[in-house]
Amino acid sequence: MKKNIQDYIAELNSAQKEPTLHKEGPMIVIAGAGSGKTRVLTYRIAYLMSEGVDAFNILSLTFTNKAAREMKGRIAAIVGNSEAKNLWMGTFHSIFAKILRIEADKLGYPSNFTIYDTQDSQRLISSIIKEKGLDKDVYKYKQVQSRISSFKNSLITVKAYYQNGELQEADAMAKRPRIGEIYQEYVERCFKAGAMDFDDLLLRTNELLTRFPEVLAKYQNRFRYILVDEYQDTNHSQYLIVKALSDKFQNICVVGDDAQSIYAFRGANINNILNFQKDYHGVKMYRLEQNYRSTKNIVEAANSVIEHNKTKLDKDVWTHNEDGGKIKVNRLVTDGEEGRYVASSIFENKMEHQLNNGDFAILYRTNAQSRAMEDALRKRDIPYRIYGGLSFYQRKEIKDVLAYLRILVNPADEEALKRVINYPARGIGQTTLEKLTITANHYKRSIFEVMQNIQKLPELKINSGTRTKLDNFVTMIQSFQIMNQNANAFEVAEHVAKKTGLLQELKKDGTPEGVARLENIEELLNGVKDFVEEQKELDGTTGSLAEFLEDVALATDLDQDTGDDDRVALMTIHLSKGLEFPYLYIVGLEEDLFPSAMSMNTRSELEEERRLFYVALTRAEKQAYLTYTQSRYRWGKLVDCEPSRFIEEIDEKYLEYLTPIHERRYKPMIDADIFGEVDKSKLRLKKPVSGTPPKRFDSEAASRKLRKIKPGGGASNTANNLGTTLEAGNIVEHIRFGKGKVVRLEGVGGDKKAEILFENGGLKKLLLRFAKLNVIG
Ligand SMILES: Nc1ncnc2c1ncn2[C@@H]1O[C@H](COP(=O)(O)OP(=O)(O)OP(=O)(O)O)[C@@H](O)[C@H]1O
Ligand SMILES: [Mg+2]
């Protein structure tokens, strides 16, 4: 028998039922991880609909589009697909891009505006820096881009920037007094190109809602119920949009966890959640305490870590779930070994508990850490999938095809045009492009318009040969546009890939990389085809190319997960928010890596790192593993590592050390002046938990020792004549593995090997010819 809404509500505990059934007026659910916030939000929407609220009147904002799709799927299962289809559900960016398309003309934008991704923005900023003759080592384009982005997220327009002495002074102090100028030029160029960057999608929405009261009224009336998941990570711009839209009916429901606010570095403002009660009138606050996701050990371990944060709301999180295994902590020598350990542990768990690859996730602080994990998983033939990093749509060949599609939809798109005007090579050189750009800027027109009117612009001084090439390009794009009026998105995309010569170019290449790129383009075309089919099923249309491009521009990496293949998930902790995995490995738990060296200057930065660790640990359902290494290559140098303070902050009773934790020395980073009052007990170094702590291995000293040894013999204990002197029982020191005892020797001459048991627990067989060993006893 089909379940109805009452059956679903009956599955909730009483604390969850209340917010789910809340009628009118502002409400907030503040609760710890895994307590059912997202579930409450989902059921609440279904409940509202079952009470007769029209799906058209509900707006729901999520952290990823994938989360939105999943939620919609669940709601559809309860209320039926035809009803659920009309819900507006998605990320802030995707929802407001939709609204901006409808209202674009009010802001002077075409409705087919392009969305610039971060790479497009950075390229444009980089050209502006160059055009202005600024020093690119001072004006680093990535830093300038993130500065401009932070202005936009705080709604500081160019005009506001110029009225703000403090900001200008800060930039002048940072030796970048011309930031304002770059900002202004960047905004003008985006506007001229009919392009909005990610931040514009929020900034322009705010502009729309403040400048046009009738537009505000229209959407206020439409969205009578507004629901926001992960509210703790909204930024100022998002906050204002939600505030404006909910102002009339005040039916605003937000859920979040201040302990999981992890995007301050991108402008998220934890105060949005802390001040919610002040911002609205008569707010009803709900709290959930029971965690359904994780074992007792995990829940309590996570609680014991977050306790160390000062800025937080008090919460009780507990669970009825079983105790589960203790959290396993392991120390490895290098990141290579760390990868091998994780891979073999996954393998063993799979065998022992009959699990799927999809039951496992590996989380890390930085993308670069994925490589060691990948290598080890590949060697073990364990399928995996990396989220984040270079996503499919960021690949060069894909961006090339998309650039052509973008131009045909919006010929003013400057970044797309620059990308492919001479790719594949058609003899349009850099000088020509520069002339076109200067003229376009002068007339405040797009480059494409200049190209269309070249015969009227003799001052351009472009020779007739080049002019023909430019004309051919314009004609080609126009022919695509004509085709686009009748054919569906797939037909157009396929035609473009062929006619532009992109496919030929890659076929000509013939290298394995070329073949892989060709396959990627094929995959992209498959994607367009799927989109066309899906659209047909949804609303009978075939979906326009413009719609497809918007989907792509706003696709986050998680969105490509179709969930139909069974793989271990690898991702940064930031990306793992809201997700859950039965078996979880958090790797690289070392001081300076996690917490990151860049986030330890103030208490608030350190607290954000701790929240990040809390997010990581609370993704685990059944079993969590924490690993750290003794040395790791960072910026090309092998550095000594110390275990992260976060391991130590977990109450010991929830941990099982697979290797004894080695002595740690915190850097003197806890500064009373910065942090205010300091809890001295937190500064105390804890004793190692079990076993004798191995002496910290000083690789510098060891290599100094080794350097003293002349090659080709000399000292009796060198690596070079070890074969003759070394015997079982000797104590040796290795530059990376530390101290160890020779267990036995085997082989003769150049093949002679020593089996050594190192203090850190590893048993290794080393070929003496190559082993950098120092005999010390
Ligand atoms: N009453 C319940 N009965 C059974 N399972 C539940 C119940 N409430 C929530 N769950 C399950 O517990 C898990 C965590 O729920 P959910 O993801 O909604 O928590 P959350 O508070 O949103 O977590 P996070 O803070 O990590 O986003 C999910 O698998 C969910 O289906
Ligand atoms: Mg959630």
mmCIF file of C-alpha atoms and ligand atoms in Angstrom, residues 37-38 229-230 578, ligand 2:
data_model
loop_
_atom_site.group_PDB
_atom_site.id
_atom_site.type_symbol
_atom_site.label_atom_id
_atom_site.label_comp_id
_atom_site.label_asym_id
_atom_site.label_seq_id
_atom_site.Cartn_x
_atom_site.Cartn_y
_atom_site.Cartn_z
ATOM 1 C CA LYS A 37 17.485 18.828 9.601
ATOM 2 C CA THR A 38 17.451 18.052 5.910
ATOM 3 C CA ASP A 229 19.066 24.309 4.183
ATOM 4 C CA GLU A 230 22.620 24.854 5.514
ATOM 5 C CA GLY A 578 25.468 17.256 4.225
HETATM 6 MG MG MG B 2 21.609 18.245 6.173
#
